PDB file of C-alpha atoms and ligand atoms in Angstrom:
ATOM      1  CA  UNK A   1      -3.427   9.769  20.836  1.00 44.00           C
ATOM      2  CA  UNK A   2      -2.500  12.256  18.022  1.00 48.00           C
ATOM      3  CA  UNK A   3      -3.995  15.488  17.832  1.00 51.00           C
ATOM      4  CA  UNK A   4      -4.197  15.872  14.270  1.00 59.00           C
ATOM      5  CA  UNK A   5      -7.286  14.756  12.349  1.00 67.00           C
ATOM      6  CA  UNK A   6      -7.806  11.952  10.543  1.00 71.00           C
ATOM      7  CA  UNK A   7      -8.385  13.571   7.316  1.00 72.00           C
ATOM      8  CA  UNK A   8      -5.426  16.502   7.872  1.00 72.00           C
ATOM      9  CA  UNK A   9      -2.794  14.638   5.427  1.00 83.00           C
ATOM     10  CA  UNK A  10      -1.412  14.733   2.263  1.00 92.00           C
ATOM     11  CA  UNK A  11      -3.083  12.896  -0.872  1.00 94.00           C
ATOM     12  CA  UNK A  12      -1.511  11.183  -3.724  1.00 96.00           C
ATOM     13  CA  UNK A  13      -2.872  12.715  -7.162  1.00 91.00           C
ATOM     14  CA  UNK A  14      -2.794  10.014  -9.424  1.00 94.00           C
ATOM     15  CA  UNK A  15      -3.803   7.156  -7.344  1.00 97.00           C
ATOM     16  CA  UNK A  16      -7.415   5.456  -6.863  1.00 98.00           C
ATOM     17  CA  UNK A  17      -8.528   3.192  -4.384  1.00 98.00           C
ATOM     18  CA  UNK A  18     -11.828   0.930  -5.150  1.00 98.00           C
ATOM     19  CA  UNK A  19     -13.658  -0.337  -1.774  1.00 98.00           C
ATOM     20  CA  UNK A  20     -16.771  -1.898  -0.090  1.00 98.00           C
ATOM     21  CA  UNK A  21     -17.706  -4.741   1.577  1.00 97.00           C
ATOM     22  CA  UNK A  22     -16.834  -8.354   0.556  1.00 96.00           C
ATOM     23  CA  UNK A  23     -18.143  -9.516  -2.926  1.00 94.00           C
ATOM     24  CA  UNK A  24     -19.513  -6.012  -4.741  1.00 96.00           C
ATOM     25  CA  UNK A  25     -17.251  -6.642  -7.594  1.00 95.00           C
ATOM     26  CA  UNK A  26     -14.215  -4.170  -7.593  1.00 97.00           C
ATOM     27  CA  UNK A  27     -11.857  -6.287  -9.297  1.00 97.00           C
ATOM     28  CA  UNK A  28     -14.049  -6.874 -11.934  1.00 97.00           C
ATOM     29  CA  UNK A  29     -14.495  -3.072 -11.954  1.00 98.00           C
ATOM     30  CA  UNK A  30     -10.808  -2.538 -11.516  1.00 98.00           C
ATOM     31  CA  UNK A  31      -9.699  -5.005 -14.630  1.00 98.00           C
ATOM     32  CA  UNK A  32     -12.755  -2.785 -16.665  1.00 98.00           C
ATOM     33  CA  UNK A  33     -10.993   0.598 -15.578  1.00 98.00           C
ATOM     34  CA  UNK A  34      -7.244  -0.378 -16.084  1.00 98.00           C
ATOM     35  CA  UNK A  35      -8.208  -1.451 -20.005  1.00 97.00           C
ATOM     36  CA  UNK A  36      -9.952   1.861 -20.385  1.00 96.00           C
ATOM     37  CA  UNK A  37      -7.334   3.711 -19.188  1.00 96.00           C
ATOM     38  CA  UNK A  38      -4.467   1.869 -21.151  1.00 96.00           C
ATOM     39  CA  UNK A  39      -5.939   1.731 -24.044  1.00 95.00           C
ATOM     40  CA  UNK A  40      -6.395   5.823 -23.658  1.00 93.00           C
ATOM     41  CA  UNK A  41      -2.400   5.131 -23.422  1.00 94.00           C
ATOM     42  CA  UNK A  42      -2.449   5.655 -20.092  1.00 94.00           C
ATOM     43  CA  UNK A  43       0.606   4.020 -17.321  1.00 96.00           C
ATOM     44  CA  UNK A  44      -1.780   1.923 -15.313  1.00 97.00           C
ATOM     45  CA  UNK A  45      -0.707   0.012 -12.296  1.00 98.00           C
ATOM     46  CA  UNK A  46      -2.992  -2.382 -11.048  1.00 98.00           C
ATOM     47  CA  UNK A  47      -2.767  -3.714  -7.295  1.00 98.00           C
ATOM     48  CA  UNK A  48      -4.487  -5.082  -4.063  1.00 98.00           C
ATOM     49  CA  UNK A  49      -4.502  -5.364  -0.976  1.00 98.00           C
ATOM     50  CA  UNK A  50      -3.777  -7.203   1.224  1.00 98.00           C
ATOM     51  CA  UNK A  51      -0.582  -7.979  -1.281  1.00 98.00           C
ATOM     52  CA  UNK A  52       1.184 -10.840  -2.321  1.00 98.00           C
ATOM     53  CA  UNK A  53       4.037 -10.083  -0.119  1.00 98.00           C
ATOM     54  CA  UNK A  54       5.164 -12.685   2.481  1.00 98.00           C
ATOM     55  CA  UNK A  55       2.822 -10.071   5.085  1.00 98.00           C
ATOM     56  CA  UNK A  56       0.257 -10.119   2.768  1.00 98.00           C
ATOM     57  CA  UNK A  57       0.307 -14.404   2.643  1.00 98.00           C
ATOM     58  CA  UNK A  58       0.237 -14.456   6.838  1.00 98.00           C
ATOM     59  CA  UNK A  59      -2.718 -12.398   6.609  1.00 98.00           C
ATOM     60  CA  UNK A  60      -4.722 -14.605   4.407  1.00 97.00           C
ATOM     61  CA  UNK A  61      -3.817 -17.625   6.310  1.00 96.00           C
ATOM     62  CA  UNK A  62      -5.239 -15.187   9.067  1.00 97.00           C
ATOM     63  CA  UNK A  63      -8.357 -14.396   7.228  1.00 97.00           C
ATOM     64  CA  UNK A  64      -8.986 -18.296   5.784  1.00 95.00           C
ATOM     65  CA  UNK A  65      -9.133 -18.993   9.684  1.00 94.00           C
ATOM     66  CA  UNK A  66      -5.756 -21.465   9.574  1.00 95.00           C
ATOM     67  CA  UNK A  67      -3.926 -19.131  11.866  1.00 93.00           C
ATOM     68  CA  UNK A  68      -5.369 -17.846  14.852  1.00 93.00           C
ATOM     69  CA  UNK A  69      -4.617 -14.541  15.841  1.00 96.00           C
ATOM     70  CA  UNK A  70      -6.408 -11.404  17.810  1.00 97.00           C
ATOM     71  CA  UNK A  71      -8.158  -8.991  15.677  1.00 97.00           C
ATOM     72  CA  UNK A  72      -5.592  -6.858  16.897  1.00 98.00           C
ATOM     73  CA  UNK A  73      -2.646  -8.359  15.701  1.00 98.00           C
ATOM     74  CA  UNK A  74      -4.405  -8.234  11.935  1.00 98.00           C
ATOM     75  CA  UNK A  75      -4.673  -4.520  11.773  1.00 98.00           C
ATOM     76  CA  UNK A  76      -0.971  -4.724  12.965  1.00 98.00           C
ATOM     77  CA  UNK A  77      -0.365  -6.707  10.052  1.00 98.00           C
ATOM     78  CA  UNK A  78      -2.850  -4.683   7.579  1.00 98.00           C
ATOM     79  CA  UNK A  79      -0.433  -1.506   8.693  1.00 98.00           C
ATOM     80  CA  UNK A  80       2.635  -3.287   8.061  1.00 98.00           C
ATOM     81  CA  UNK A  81       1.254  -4.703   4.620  1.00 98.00           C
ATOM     82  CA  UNK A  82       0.222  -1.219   3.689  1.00 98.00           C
ATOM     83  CA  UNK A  83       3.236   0.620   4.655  1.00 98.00           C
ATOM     84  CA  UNK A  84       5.692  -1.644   2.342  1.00 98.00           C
ATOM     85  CA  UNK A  85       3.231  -1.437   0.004  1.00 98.00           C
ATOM     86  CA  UNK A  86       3.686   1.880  -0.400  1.00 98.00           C
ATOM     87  CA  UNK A  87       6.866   2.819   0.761  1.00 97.00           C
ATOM     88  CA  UNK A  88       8.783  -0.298  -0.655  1.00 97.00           C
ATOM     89  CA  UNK A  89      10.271  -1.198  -4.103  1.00 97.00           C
ATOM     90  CA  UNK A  90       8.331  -0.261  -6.958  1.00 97.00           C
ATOM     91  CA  UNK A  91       5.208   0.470  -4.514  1.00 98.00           C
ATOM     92  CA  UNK A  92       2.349   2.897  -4.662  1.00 98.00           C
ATOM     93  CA  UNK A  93       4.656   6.097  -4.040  1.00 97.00           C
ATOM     94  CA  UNK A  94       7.384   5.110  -6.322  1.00 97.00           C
ATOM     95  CA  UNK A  95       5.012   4.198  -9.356  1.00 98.00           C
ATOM     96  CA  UNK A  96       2.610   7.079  -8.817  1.00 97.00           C
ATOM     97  CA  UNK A  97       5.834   9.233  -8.408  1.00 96.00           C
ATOM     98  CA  UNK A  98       6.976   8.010 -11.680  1.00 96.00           C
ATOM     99  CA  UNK A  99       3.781   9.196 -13.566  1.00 95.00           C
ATOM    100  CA  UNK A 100       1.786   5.608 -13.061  1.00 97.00           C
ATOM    101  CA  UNK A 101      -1.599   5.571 -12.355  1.00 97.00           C
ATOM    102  CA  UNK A 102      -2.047   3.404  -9.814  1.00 98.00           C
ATOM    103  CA  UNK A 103      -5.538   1.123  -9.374  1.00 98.00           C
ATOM    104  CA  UNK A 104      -5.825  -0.111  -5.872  1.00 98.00           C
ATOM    105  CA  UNK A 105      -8.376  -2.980  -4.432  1.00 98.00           C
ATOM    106  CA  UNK A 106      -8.960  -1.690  -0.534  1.00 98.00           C
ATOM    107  CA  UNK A 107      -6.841   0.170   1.183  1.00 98.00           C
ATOM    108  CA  UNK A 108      -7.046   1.932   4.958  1.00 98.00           C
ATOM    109  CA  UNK A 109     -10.296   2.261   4.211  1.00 98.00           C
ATOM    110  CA  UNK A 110     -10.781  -1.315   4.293  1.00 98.00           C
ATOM    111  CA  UNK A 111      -9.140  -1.329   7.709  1.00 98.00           C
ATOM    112  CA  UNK A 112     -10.870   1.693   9.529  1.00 98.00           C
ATOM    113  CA  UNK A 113     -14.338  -0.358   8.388  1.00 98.00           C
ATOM    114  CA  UNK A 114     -13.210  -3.640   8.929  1.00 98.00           C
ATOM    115  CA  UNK A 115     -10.200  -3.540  11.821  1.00 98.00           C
ATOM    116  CA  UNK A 116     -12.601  -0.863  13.314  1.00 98.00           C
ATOM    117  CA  UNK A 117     -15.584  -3.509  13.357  1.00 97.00           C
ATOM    118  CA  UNK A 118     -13.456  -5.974  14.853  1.00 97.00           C
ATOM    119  CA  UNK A 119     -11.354  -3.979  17.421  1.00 95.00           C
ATOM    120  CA  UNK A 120     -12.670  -0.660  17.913  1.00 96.00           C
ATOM    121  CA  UNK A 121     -11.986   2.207  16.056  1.00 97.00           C
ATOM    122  CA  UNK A 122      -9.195   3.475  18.015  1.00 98.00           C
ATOM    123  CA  UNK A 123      -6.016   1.070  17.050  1.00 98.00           C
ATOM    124  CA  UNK A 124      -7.015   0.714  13.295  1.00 98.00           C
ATOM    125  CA  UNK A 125      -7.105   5.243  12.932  1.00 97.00           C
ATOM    126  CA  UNK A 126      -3.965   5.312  14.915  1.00 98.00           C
ATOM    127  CA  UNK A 127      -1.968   2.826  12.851  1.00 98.00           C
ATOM    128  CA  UNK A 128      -3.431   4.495   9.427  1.00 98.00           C
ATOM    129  CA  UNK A 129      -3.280   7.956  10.713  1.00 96.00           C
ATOM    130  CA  UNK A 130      -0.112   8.714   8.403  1.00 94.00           C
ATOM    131  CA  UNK A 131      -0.744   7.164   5.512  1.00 97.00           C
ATOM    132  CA  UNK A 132      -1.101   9.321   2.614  1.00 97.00           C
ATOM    133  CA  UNK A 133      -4.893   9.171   0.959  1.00 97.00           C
ATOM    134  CA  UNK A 134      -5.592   8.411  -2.714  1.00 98.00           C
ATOM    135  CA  UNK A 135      -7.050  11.410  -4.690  1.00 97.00           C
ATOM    136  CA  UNK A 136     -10.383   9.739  -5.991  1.00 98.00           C
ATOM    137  CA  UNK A 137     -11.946   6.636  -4.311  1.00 98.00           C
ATOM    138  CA  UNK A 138     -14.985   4.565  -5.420  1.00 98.00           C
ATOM    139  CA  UNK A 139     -17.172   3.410  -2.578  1.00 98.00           C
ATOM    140  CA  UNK A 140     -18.937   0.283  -3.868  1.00 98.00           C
ATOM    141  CA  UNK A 141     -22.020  -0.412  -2.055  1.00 98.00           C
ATOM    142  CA  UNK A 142     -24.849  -3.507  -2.437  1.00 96.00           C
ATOM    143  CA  UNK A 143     -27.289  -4.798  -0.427  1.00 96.00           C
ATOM    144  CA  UNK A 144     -25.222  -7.139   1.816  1.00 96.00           C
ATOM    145  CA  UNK A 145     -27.465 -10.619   1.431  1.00 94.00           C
ATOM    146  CA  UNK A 146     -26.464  -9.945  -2.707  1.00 93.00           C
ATOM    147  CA  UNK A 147     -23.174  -9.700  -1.621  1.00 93.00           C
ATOM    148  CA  UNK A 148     -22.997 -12.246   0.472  1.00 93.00           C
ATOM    149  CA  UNK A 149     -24.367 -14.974  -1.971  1.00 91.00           C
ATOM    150  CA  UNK A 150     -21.887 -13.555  -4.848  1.00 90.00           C
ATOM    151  CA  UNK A 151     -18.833 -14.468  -2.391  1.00 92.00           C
ATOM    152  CA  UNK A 152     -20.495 -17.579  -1.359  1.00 90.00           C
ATOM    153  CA  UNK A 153     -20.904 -18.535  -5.338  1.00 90.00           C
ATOM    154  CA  UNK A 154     -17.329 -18.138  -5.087  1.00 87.00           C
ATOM    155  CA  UNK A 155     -15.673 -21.449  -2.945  1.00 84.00           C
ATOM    156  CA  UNK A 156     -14.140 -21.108   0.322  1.00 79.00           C
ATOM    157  CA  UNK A 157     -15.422 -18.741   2.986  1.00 86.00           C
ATOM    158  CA  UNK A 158     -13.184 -16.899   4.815  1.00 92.00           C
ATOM    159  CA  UNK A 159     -13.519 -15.542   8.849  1.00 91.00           C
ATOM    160  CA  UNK A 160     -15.994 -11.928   8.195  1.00 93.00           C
ATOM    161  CA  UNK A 161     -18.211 -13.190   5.244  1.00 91.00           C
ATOM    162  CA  UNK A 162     -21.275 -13.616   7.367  1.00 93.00           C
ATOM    163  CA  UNK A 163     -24.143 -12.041   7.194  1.00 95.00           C
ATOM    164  CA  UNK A 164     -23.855 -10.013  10.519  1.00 96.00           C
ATOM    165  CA  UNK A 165     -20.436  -8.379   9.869  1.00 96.00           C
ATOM    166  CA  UNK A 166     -21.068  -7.587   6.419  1.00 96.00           C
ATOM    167  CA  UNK A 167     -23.972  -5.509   7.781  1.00 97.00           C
ATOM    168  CA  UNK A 168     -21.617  -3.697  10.523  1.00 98.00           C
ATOM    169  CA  UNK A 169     -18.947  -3.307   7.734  1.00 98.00           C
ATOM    170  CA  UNK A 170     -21.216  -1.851   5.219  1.00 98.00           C
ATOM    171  CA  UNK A 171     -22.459   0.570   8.413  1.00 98.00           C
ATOM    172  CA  UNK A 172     -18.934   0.605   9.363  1.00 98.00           C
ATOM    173  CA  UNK A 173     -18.043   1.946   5.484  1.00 98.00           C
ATOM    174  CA  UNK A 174     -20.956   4.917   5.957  1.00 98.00           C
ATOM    175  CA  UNK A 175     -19.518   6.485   8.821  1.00 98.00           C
ATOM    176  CA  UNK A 176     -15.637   6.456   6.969  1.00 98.00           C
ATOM    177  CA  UNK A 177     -16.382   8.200   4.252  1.00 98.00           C
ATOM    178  CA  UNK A 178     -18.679  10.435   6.387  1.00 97.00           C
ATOM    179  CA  UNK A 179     -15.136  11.223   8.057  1.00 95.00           C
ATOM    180  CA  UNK A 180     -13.308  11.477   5.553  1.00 95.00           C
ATOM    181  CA  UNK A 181     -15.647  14.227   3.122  1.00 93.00           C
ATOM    182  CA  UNK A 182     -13.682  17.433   4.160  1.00 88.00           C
ATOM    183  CA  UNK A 183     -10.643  15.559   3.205  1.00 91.00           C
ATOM    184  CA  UNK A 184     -10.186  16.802  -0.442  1.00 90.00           C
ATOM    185  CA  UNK A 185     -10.305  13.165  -1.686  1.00 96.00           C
ATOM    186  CA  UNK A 186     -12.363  12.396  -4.047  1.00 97.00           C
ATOM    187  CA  UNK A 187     -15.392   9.761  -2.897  1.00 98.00           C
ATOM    188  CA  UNK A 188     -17.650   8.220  -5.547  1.00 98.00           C
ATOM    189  CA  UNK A 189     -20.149   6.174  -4.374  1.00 98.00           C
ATOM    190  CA  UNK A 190     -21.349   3.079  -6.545  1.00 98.00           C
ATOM    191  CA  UNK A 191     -24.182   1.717  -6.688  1.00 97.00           C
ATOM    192  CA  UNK A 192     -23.240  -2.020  -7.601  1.00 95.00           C
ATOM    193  CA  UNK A 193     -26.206  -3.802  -8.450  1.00 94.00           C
ATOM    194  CA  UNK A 194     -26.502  -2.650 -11.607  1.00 96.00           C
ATOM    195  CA  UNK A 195     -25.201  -4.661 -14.551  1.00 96.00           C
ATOM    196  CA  UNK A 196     -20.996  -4.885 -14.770  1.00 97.00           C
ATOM    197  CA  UNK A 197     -20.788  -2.768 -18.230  1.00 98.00           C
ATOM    198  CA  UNK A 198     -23.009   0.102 -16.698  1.00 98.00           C
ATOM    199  CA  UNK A 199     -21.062   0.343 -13.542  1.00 98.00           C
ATOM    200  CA  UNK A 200     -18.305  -0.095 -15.510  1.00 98.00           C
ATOM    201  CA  UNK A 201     -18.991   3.505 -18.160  1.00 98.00           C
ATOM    202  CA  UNK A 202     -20.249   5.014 -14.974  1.00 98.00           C
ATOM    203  CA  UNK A 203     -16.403   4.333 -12.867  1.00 98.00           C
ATOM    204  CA  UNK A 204     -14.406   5.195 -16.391  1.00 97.00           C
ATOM    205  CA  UNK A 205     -16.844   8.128 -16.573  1.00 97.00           C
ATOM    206  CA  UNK A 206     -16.262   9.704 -13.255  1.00 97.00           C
ATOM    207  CA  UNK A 207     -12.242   9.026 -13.752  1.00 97.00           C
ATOM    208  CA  UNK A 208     -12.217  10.781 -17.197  1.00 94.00           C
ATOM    209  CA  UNK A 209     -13.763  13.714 -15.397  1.00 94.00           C
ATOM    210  CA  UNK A 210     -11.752  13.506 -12.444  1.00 94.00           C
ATOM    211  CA  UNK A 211      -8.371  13.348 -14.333  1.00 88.00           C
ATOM    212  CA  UNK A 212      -9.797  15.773 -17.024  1.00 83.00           C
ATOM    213  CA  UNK A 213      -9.894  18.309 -13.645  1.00 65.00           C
ATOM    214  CA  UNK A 214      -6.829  17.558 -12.520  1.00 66.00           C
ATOM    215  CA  UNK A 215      -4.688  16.382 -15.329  1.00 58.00           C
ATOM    216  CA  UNK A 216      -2.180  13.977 -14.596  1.00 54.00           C
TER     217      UNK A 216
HETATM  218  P1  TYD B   1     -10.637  -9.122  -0.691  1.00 85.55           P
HETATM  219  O1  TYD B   1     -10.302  -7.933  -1.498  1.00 85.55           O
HETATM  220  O2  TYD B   1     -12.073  -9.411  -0.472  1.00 85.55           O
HETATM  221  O3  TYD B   1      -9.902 -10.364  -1.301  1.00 85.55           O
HETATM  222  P2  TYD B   1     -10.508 -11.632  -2.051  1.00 85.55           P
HETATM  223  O4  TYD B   1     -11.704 -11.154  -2.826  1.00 85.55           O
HETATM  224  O5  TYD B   1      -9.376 -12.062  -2.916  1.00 85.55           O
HETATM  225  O6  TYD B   1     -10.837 -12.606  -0.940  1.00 85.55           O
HETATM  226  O7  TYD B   1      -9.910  -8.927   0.712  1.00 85.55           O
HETATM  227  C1  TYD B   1      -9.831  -9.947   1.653  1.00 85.55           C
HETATM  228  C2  TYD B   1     -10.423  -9.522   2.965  1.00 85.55           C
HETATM  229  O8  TYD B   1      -9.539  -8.670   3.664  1.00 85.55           O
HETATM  230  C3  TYD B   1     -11.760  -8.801   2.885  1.00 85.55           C
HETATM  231  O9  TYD B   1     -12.701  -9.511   3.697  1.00 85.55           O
HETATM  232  C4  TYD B   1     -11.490  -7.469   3.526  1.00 85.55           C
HETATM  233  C5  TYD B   1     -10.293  -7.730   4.399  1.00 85.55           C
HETATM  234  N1  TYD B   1      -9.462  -6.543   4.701  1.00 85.55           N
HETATM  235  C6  TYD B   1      -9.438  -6.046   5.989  1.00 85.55           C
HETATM  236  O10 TYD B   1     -10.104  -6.561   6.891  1.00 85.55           O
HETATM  237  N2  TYD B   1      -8.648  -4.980   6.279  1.00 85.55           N
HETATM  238  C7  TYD B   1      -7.879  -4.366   5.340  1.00 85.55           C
HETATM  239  O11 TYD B   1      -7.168  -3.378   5.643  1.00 85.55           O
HETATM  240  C8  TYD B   1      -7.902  -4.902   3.990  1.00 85.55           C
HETATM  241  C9  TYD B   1      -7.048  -4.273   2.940  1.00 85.55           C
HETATM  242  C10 TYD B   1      -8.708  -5.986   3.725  1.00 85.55           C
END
């Protein structure tokens, strides 16, 4: 394996990543942010993963449990999502080049907690290692049982929303951004019980003072 540590690589200025486990509400958070910031006549670009690329399609079919496949072969796919994503036509480096901000639901992050929970820790940090990290990231966190019954609220149930790997994600999610503080990203946490409008001044908050830092 590589010598060089996870955290030793380059970050993208205007680009934020939203994250936790499943159901704590970041694309609710995400549509809240994106009006802010347009309406401050901001470029906003507003994204997900995984995408709605053909990849991104396999790995739901993965994730809905109608196509069987090895936990490693996911974070293969996760990588390969994540590098078009970025790399491809009018993807996160191209936009964000351009002067975009760009709004992202998950990102590695979701696959060292995740990939790492289902396949050790060791394939998921060596397919990520070069990936370039967002500047600012909000780390979503709720009590997992809450989370749990928003997703459930929700419809169809896809292969990790049970209880037990939501708890080793959420663990999983501690011990990332643990990793990742000397990184010179930006982590927020969130505390996502509280009511959607709250969290909601609290994220545009933090971004206004984040970008007011380090204008874009
Ligand atoms: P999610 O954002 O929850 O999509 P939706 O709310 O539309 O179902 O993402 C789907 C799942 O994918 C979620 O359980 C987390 C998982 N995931 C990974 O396991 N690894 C990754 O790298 C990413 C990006 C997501």
């Amino acid at each position: 394996m590589s010598e060089t540590p996870l955290t030793d690589r380059r970050t993208i200025r205007n680009f934020i990543v939203f994250e936790g486990i499943d159901g704590t509400g970041t694309t609710t958070q995400i549509r809240e942010l994106v009006g802010t910031l347009r309406r401050r006549g901001m470029r906003v670009w507003a994204t997900a993963e995984p995408t709605s690329s053909p990849i991104g399609m396999l790995i739901r079919g993965m994730l809905r449990g109608e196509t069987p496949a090895r936990p490693e072969t996911i974070a293969y796919l996760f990588a390969a999502d994540r590098h078009e994503h970025l790399f491809g036509q009018g993807g996160i480096v191209e936009r964000s080049g351009g002067g975009e901000i760009v709004v992202c639901d998950r990102y590695l992050f979701s696959s060292l907690a995740y990939q790492g929970s289902t396949c050790g820790k060791d394939l998921p940090e060596r397919l990520n290692r070069d990936f370039p990290l967002p500047s600012l990231v909000f780390h979503f966190r709720v009590d997992p049982e809450t989370s749990l019954e928003r997703v459930k609220s929700r419809g169809s149930i896809e292969i990790f929303e049970h209880i037990e790997f939501q708890h080793r994600v959420s663990e999983a999610y501690e011990g990332v951004f643990g990793d990742f503080a000397g990184s010179g990203m930006k982590i927020v946490g969130v505390d996502a019980g509280k009511p959607i409008a709250e969290t909601a001044a609290f994220i545009a908050a933090e971004t206004e003072r984040f970008f007011g830092a380090n204008a874009v």
